[in-house]
Amino acid sequence: MNILIIGTKRKLLPVYNYCKDNGHNVVCTRTDEHENNDWNLYENAIAGYFHLESEVYDKFIPDRIINFKEQPEFLKLERDLCVKFNLETFLTDELIEFFSTKDGQDKVFKSLNIPTVPNDSETVLVKSELSGGTNFEVMPRNKAVEQSNFFQDYLDIDYIVSCHFYSDGTKWYHLNNHIVTYEDNCPVESATPIQLNIDDRTIIEESIKKLSKKIKIENRLFGWQFLKDKNGNLYSIDFNLRPFGGFDMGSYDTDVSDQNWSSYLFENTPPDYITYTDTVRCLYKKKQQFGYSDIERIKINLTYLKFEVKTYD
């Protein structure tokens, strides 16, 4: 099987290695010179990826395309390549807007009565479309309005829960939960896997039920974040059409269980339960409001954690 991977980020390594280990012919496309690139993937990647008539695609005809990039230009590239090579794609214009813009996500969440961060305070958080809090900024509301940016109230964060999923096109499989705790609105510690407390689970599972009926996703690993503020309110925030950071180290699958999530992208079905044997905790070395500082990664053996993989269709 010929596998085309869009990009060379480190988090693609598990998929790349899975393809190699299983005898697939895999090629990566070079997209940008980002600090999170794996330089071995980057050096061996092909250029000219945006030129659909490139001779590159005469020499390598993919049977499957893997994409962990959610900016609109890369989602459109994925769709165009699928059309070019007669591959199925779920990416419509409407879905590309949802996956790639915070404003598009916020509108869909509100239309489904999924709780979202309020937007009525005088101090707001302006959010860019870049990942990891890049180019986020706190400013007065009137200034944010003048700049025509997407913004929400600037909340005092208690923690952020990140939920991981796989969808085969018919069902969403809820694979894992990850938590980052905050002090002074800076991440200080993370842990995975975790079980949700009762209050959070009720809101999150109801939100998943609603969104999974609205948004079609096919053969994808993805994540959804929820923010708990110091007042005890839980809100939906970012939806990511990709795994979260730490996936490259196996922090959610291969390093803490007997599962390899990359295999789900190649017709393996997630089990009814995942037995997690270890937990991964990350201690952030300095307080940093946006983005993430360097970490100390600690792996601890778990006595037992049997995680039910709930499905939604």
GROMACS .gro file of C-alpha atoms in nm:
model
  313
    1MET     CA    1   0.000   0.000   0.000
    2ASN     CA    2   0.127   0.348  -0.090
    3ILE     CA    3   0.084   0.596   0.197
    4LEU     CA    4   0.125   0.972   0.150
    5ILE     CA    5   0.178   1.168   0.472
    6ILE     CA    6   0.122   1.543   0.459
    7GLY     CA    7   0.391   1.709   0.672
    8THR     CA    8   0.692   1.603   0.876
    9LYS     CA    9   0.594   1.693   1.235
   10ARG     CA   10   0.722   1.470   1.516
   11LYS     CA   11   0.372   1.355   1.604
   12LEU     CA   12   0.356   1.180   1.264
   13LEU     CA   13   0.640   0.945   1.364
   14PRO     CA   14   0.414   0.675   1.516
   15VAL     CA   15   0.215   0.653   1.192
   16TYR     CA   16   0.527   0.662   0.976
   17ASN     CA   17   0.692   0.388   1.183
   18TYR     CA   18   0.376   0.177   1.180
   19CYS     CA   19   0.365   0.199   0.800
   20LYS     CA   20   0.731   0.101   0.771
   21ASP     CA   21   0.692  -0.187   1.018
   22ASN     CA   22   0.398  -0.322   0.821
   23GLY     CA   23   0.566  -0.307   0.482
   24HIS     CA   24   0.385  -0.006   0.339
   25ASN     CA   25   0.554   0.225   0.091
   26VAL     CA   26   0.538   0.563   0.268
   27VAL     CA   27   0.632   0.912   0.148
   28CYS     CA   28   0.612   1.239   0.342
   29THR     CA   29   0.553   1.581   0.186
   30ARG     CA   30   0.765   1.873   0.307
   31THR     CA   31   0.541   2.158   0.425
   32ASP     CA   32   0.734   2.399   0.647
   33GLU     CA   33   1.051   2.441   0.851
   34HIS     CA   34   0.883   2.419   1.190
   35GLU     CA   35   1.065   2.357   1.518
   36ASN     CA   36   0.841   2.055   1.580
   37ASN     CA   37   0.950   1.880   1.262
   38ASP     CA   38   1.127   1.549   1.282
   39TRP     CA   39   1.437   1.631   1.083
   40ASN     CA   40   1.484   1.279   0.951
   41LEU     CA   41   1.134   1.291   0.803
   42TYR     CA   42   1.196   1.644   0.678
   43GLU     CA   43   1.525   1.564   0.504
   44ASN     CA   44   1.372   1.266   0.324
   45ALA     CA   45   1.042   1.434   0.234
   46ILE     CA   46   0.937   1.544  -0.114
   47ALA     CA   47   0.879   1.906  -0.210
   48GLY     CA   48   0.627   2.054  -0.451
   49TYR     CA   49   0.332   1.921  -0.258
   50PHE     CA   50   0.094   2.206  -0.347
   51HIS     CA   51   0.142   2.157  -0.721
   52LEU     CA   52  -0.112   1.890  -0.805
   53GLU     CA   53   0.032   1.848  -1.154
   54SER     CA   54   0.382   1.792  -1.015
   55GLU     CA   55   0.572   1.500  -1.162
   56VAL     CA   56   0.609   1.382  -0.802
   57TYR     CA   57   0.253   1.253  -0.819
   58ASP     CA   58   0.321   1.072  -1.145
   59LYS     CA   59   0.582   0.863  -0.966
   60PHE     CA   60   0.392   0.802  -0.642
   61ILE     CA   61   0.019   0.732  -0.651
   62PRO     CA   62  -0.116   0.704  -0.295
   63ASP     CA   63  -0.371   0.449  -0.178
   64ARG     CA   64  -0.421   0.645   0.144
   65ILE     CA   65  -0.342   0.996   0.268
   66ILE     CA   66  -0.256   1.077   0.630
   67ASN     CA   67  -0.285   1.438   0.745
   68PHE     CA   68  -0.239   1.580   1.098
   69LYS     CA   69  -0.247   1.943   0.982
   70GLU     CA   70  -0.574   2.134   1.026
   71GLN     CA   71  -0.504   2.471   0.865
   72PRO     CA   72  -0.743   2.529   0.574
   73GLU     CA   73  -0.476   2.518   0.304
   74PHE     CA   74  -0.368   2.168   0.414
   75LEU     CA   75  -0.721   2.036   0.451
   76LYS     CA   76  -0.798   2.164   0.102
   77LEU     CA   77  -0.476   2.007  -0.026
   78GLU     CA   78  -0.580   1.675   0.126
   79ARG     CA   79  -0.921   1.700  -0.036
   80ASP     CA   80  -0.776   1.796  -0.374
   81LEU     CA   81  -0.534   1.504  -0.362
   82CYS     CA   82  -0.815   1.266  -0.273
   83VAL     CA   83  -1.012   1.391  -0.574
   84LYS     CA   84  -0.707   1.366  -0.799
   85PHE     CA   85  -0.644   1.003  -0.699
   86ASN     CA   86  -1.010   0.896  -0.671
   87LEU     CA   87  -0.991   0.845  -0.295
   88GLU     CA   88  -1.286   0.900  -0.065
   89THR     CA   89  -1.290   1.220   0.144
   90PHE     CA   90  -1.528   1.357   0.407
   91LEU     CA   91  -1.388   1.712   0.380
   92THR     CA   92  -1.657   1.955   0.263
   93ASP     CA   93  -1.617   2.333   0.262
   94GLU     CA   94  -1.837   2.351   0.571
   95LEU     CA   95  -1.630   2.095   0.760
   96ILE     CA   96  -1.301   2.258   0.660
   97GLU     CA   97  -1.429   2.584   0.810
   98PHE     CA   98  -1.524   2.403   1.130
   99PHE     CA   99  -1.195   2.217   1.168
  100SER     CA  100  -0.972   2.514   1.085
  101THR     CA  101  -1.136   2.813   1.257
  102LYS     CA  102  -1.221   2.885   1.619
  103ASP     CA  103  -1.509   3.106   1.513
  104GLY     CA  104  -1.657   2.825   1.303
  105GLN     CA  105  -1.630   2.583   1.594
  106ASP     CA  106  -1.782   2.830   1.839
  107LYS     CA  107  -2.084   2.881   1.612
  108VAL     CA  108  -2.144   2.507   1.577
  109PHE     CA  109  -2.107   2.448   1.953
  110LYS     CA  110  -2.358   2.725   2.024
  111SER     CA  111  -2.604   2.589   1.765
  112LEU     CA  112  -2.599   2.253   1.949
  113ASN     CA  113  -2.628   2.408   2.297
  114ILE     CA  114  -2.281   2.284   2.388
  115PRO     CA  115  -2.143   2.511   2.665
  116THR     CA  116  -1.889   2.762   2.534
  117VAL     CA  117  -1.674   3.027   2.701
  118PRO     CA  118  -1.881   3.344   2.769
  119ASN     CA  119  -1.811   3.661   2.577
  120ASP     CA  120  -1.925   3.958   2.781
  121SER     CA  121  -1.636   4.072   3.003
  122GLU     CA  122  -1.423   4.383   2.954
  123THR     CA  123  -1.101   4.179   2.944
  124VAL     CA  124  -1.087   3.915   2.670
  125LEU     CA  125  -0.856   3.652   2.529
  126VAL     CA  126  -0.785   3.696   2.158
  127LYS     CA  127  -0.719   3.357   1.996
  128SER     CA  128  -0.522   3.296   1.680
  129GLU     CA  129  -0.572   2.988   1.464
  130LEU     CA  130  -0.224   2.860   1.551
  131SER     CA  131  -0.185   2.567   1.792
  132GLY     CA  132  -0.048   2.565   2.145
  133GLY     CA  133  -0.173   2.912   2.232
  134THR     CA  134   0.064   3.073   1.980
  135ASN     CA  135  -0.011   3.445   1.929
  136PHE     CA  136  -0.286   3.446   2.192
  137GLU     CA  137  -0.319   3.782   2.365
  138VAL     CA  138  -0.513   3.931   2.657
  139MET     CA  139  -0.654   4.277   2.583
  140PRO     CA  140  -0.948   4.511   2.649
  141ARG     CA  141  -1.268   4.420   2.464
  142ASN     CA  142  -1.282   4.745   2.266
  143LYS     CA  143  -0.934   4.685   2.124
  144ALA     CA  144  -1.023   4.328   2.025
  145VAL     CA  145  -1.339   4.450   1.851
  146GLU     CA  146  -1.135   4.702   1.651
  147GLN     CA  147  -0.901   4.429   1.532
  148SER     CA  148  -1.192   4.203   1.425
  149ASN     CA  149  -1.032   3.900   1.590
  150PHE     CA  150  -1.200   3.600   1.751
  151PHE     CA  151  -1.210   3.646   2.127
  152GLN     CA  152  -1.377   3.520   2.443
  153ASP     CA  153  -1.375   3.612   2.810
  154TYR     CA  154  -1.039   3.576   2.981
  155LEU     CA  155  -1.111   3.312   3.245
  156ASP     CA  156  -0.923   3.196   3.553
  157ILE     CA  157  -0.840   2.837   3.450
  158ASP     CA  158  -0.849   2.547   3.694
  159TYR     CA  159  -0.770   2.274   3.440
  160ILE     CA  160  -0.817   2.168   3.079
  161VAL     CA  161  -0.936   1.819   2.987
  162SER     CA  162  -0.836   1.682   2.647
  163CYS     CA  163  -1.035   1.390   2.508
  164HIS     CA  164  -0.890   1.168   2.236
  165PHE     CA  165  -1.101   0.994   1.973
  166TYR     CA  166  -1.088   0.782   1.663
  167SER     CA  167  -1.368   0.778   1.404
  168ASP     CA  168  -1.408   0.515   1.133
  169GLY     CA  169  -1.679   0.715   0.956
  170THR     CA  170  -1.967   0.544   1.136
  171LYS     CA  171  -1.872   0.577   1.503
  172TRP     CA  172  -1.663   0.797   1.730
  173TYR     CA  173  -1.451   0.591   1.974
  174HIS     CA  174  -1.356   0.775   2.297
  175LEU     CA  175  -1.004   0.645   2.366
  176ASN     CA  176  -0.848   0.849   2.644
  177ASN     CA  177  -0.862   1.158   2.866
  178HIS     CA  178  -0.571   1.386   2.952
  179ILE     CA  179  -0.566   1.672   3.204
  180VAL     CA  180  -0.349   1.982   3.241
  181THR     CA  181  -0.377   2.173   3.570
  182TYR     CA  182  -0.313   2.547   3.587
  183GLU     CA  183  -0.181   2.805   3.832
  184ASP     CA  184  -0.204   3.177   3.752
  185ASN     CA  185  -0.336   3.071   3.410
  186CYS     CA  186  -0.013   2.884   3.337
  187PRO     CA  187   0.006   2.506   3.288
  188VAL     CA  188   0.199   2.341   3.574
  189GLU     CA  189   0.131   1.968   3.545
  190SER     CA  190  -0.037   1.716   3.316
  191ALA     CA  191  -0.145   1.355   3.354
  192THR     CA  192  -0.272   1.083   3.120
  193PRO     CA  193  -0.478   0.871   3.128
  194ILE     CA  194  -0.748   0.989   3.369
  195GLN     CA  195  -1.109   0.907   3.446
  196LEU     CA  196  -1.345   1.204   3.434
  197ASN     CA  197  -1.523   1.313   3.749
  198ILE     CA  198  -1.902   1.274   3.746
  199ASP     CA  199  -1.989   1.638   3.678
  200ASP     CA  200  -1.739   1.677   3.393
  201ARG     CA  201  -1.830   1.340   3.243
  202THR     CA  202  -2.197   1.429   3.222
  203ILE     CA  203  -2.130   1.752   3.030
  204ILE     CA  204  -1.857   1.608   2.809
  205GLU     CA  205  -2.047   1.294   2.711
  206GLU     CA  206  -2.360   1.494   2.632
  207SER     CA  207  -2.148   1.727   2.417
  208ILE     CA  208  -1.993   1.431   2.233
  209LYS     CA  209  -2.337   1.286   2.161
  210LYS     CA  210  -2.450   1.614   2.006
  211LEU     CA  211  -2.140   1.690   1.798
  212SER     CA  212  -2.088   1.334   1.670
  213LYS     CA  213  -2.431   1.350   1.507
  214LYS     CA  214  -2.344   1.682   1.340
  215ILE     CA  215  -1.982   1.639   1.229
  216LYS     CA  216  -1.877   1.354   0.999
  217ILE     CA  217  -1.518   1.236   1.041
  218GLU     CA  218  -1.371   0.938   0.862
  219ASN     CA  219  -1.059   0.739   0.955
  220ARG     CA  220  -0.908   1.003   1.181
  221LEU     CA  221  -0.749   1.041   1.523
  222PHE     CA  222  -0.861   1.369   1.679
  223GLY     CA  223  -0.914   1.554   2.004
  224TRP     CA  224  -1.149   1.792   2.183
  225GLN     CA  225  -1.063   2.017   2.478
  226PHE     CA  226  -1.280   2.136   2.765
  227LEU     CA  227  -1.186   2.414   3.010
  228LYS     CA  228  -1.286   2.416   3.378
  229ASP     CA  229  -1.264   2.759   3.540
  230LYS     CA  230  -1.204   2.837   3.907
  231ASN     CA  231  -1.577   2.896   3.951
  232GLY     CA  232  -1.651   2.535   3.856
  233ASN     CA  233  -1.787   2.597   3.506
  234LEU     CA  234  -1.691   2.359   3.225
  235TYR     CA  235  -1.676   2.488   2.867
  236SER     CA  236  -1.596   2.342   2.528
  237ILE     CA  237  -1.296   2.517   2.373
  238ASP     CA  238  -1.080   2.375   2.091
  239PHE     CA  239  -1.153   2.087   1.855
  240ASN     CA  240  -0.841   1.946   1.685
  241LEU     CA  241  -0.848   1.721   1.378
  242ARG     CA  242  -0.527   1.553   1.496
  243PRO     CA  243  -0.381   1.392   1.810
  244PHE     CA  244  -0.251   1.617   2.086
  245GLY     CA  245   0.114   1.676   2.172
  246GLY     CA  246   0.274   1.374   2.337
  247PHE     CA  247   0.136   1.135   2.075
  248ASP     CA  248   0.484   1.106   1.923
  249MET     CA  249   0.616   0.960   2.251
  250GLY     CA  250   0.336   0.707   2.286
  251SER     CA  251   0.202   0.888   2.592
  252TYR     CA  252  -0.156   0.794   2.508
  253ASP     CA  253  -0.116   0.448   2.358
  254THR     CA  254   0.204   0.247   2.304
  255ASP     CA  255   0.392   0.368   2.614
  256VAL     CA  256   0.101   0.324   2.856
  257SER     CA  257  -0.107   0.035   2.715
  258ASP     CA  258  -0.099  -0.255   2.470
  259GLN     CA  259  -0.268  -0.044   2.201
  260ASN     CA  260  -0.119   0.128   1.897
  261TRP     CA  261  -0.364   0.396   1.783
  262SER     CA  262  -0.189   0.425   1.447
  263SER     CA  263  -0.320   0.078   1.366
  264TYR     CA  264  -0.678   0.213   1.379
  265LEU     CA  265  -0.600   0.415   1.065
  266PHE     CA  266  -0.541   0.082   0.888
  267GLU     CA  267  -0.865  -0.108   0.959
  268ASN     CA  268  -0.793  -0.219   1.317
  269THR     CA  269  -1.095  -0.150   1.538
  270PRO     CA  270  -1.049  -0.006   1.889
  271PRO     CA  271  -1.139  -0.254   2.164
  272ASP     CA  272  -1.435  -0.222   2.400
  273TYR     CA  273  -1.192  -0.156   2.686
  274ILE     CA  274  -0.833  -0.037   2.702
  275THR     CA  275  -0.623  -0.153   2.997
  276TYR     CA  276  -0.377   0.122   3.081
  277THR     CA  277  -0.065  -0.011   3.254
  278ASP     CA  278   0.113   0.320   3.315
  279THR     CA  279   0.046   0.689   3.359
  280VAL     CA  280   0.254   0.973   3.218
  281ARG     CA  281   0.289   1.293   3.420
  282CYS     CA  282   0.459   1.602   3.285
  283LEU     CA  283   0.586   1.878   3.513
  284TYR     CA  284   0.630   2.213   3.339
  285LYS     CA  285   0.968   2.363   3.431
  286LYS     CA  286   0.850   2.723   3.428
  287LYS     CA  287   0.524   2.910   3.429
  288GLN     CA  288   0.435   3.021   3.078
  289GLN     CA  289   0.093   3.160   3.001
  290PHE     CA  290   0.069   3.075   2.632
  291GLY     CA  291   0.240   2.786   2.463
  292TYR     CA  292   0.424   2.528   2.673
  293SER     CA  293   0.758   2.537   2.852
  294ASP     CA  294   1.005   2.248   2.869
  295ILE     CA  295   0.882   1.955   3.078
  296GLU     CA  296   1.002   1.678   3.304
  297ARG     CA  297   0.828   1.360   3.185
  298ILE     CA  298   0.760   1.096   3.451
  299LYS     CA  299   0.622   0.749   3.378
  300ILE     CA  300   0.455   0.569   3.670
  301ASN     CA  301   0.323   0.213   3.678
  302LEU     CA  302  -0.051   0.183   3.729
  303THR     CA  303  -0.198  -0.089   3.945
  304TYR     CA  304  -0.499  -0.107   3.716
  305LEU     CA  305  -0.704   0.123   3.494
  306LYS     CA  306  -0.961  -0.033   3.264
  307PHE     CA  307  -1.095   0.241   3.037
  308GLU     CA  308  -1.427   0.183   2.866
  309VAL     CA  309  -1.411   0.290   2.502
  310LYS     CA  310  -1.756   0.441   2.460
  311THR     CA  311  -1.884   0.482   2.106
  312TYR     CA  312  -2.105   0.753   1.956
  313ASP     CA  313  -2.291   0.741   1.625
   0.00000   0.00000   0.00000
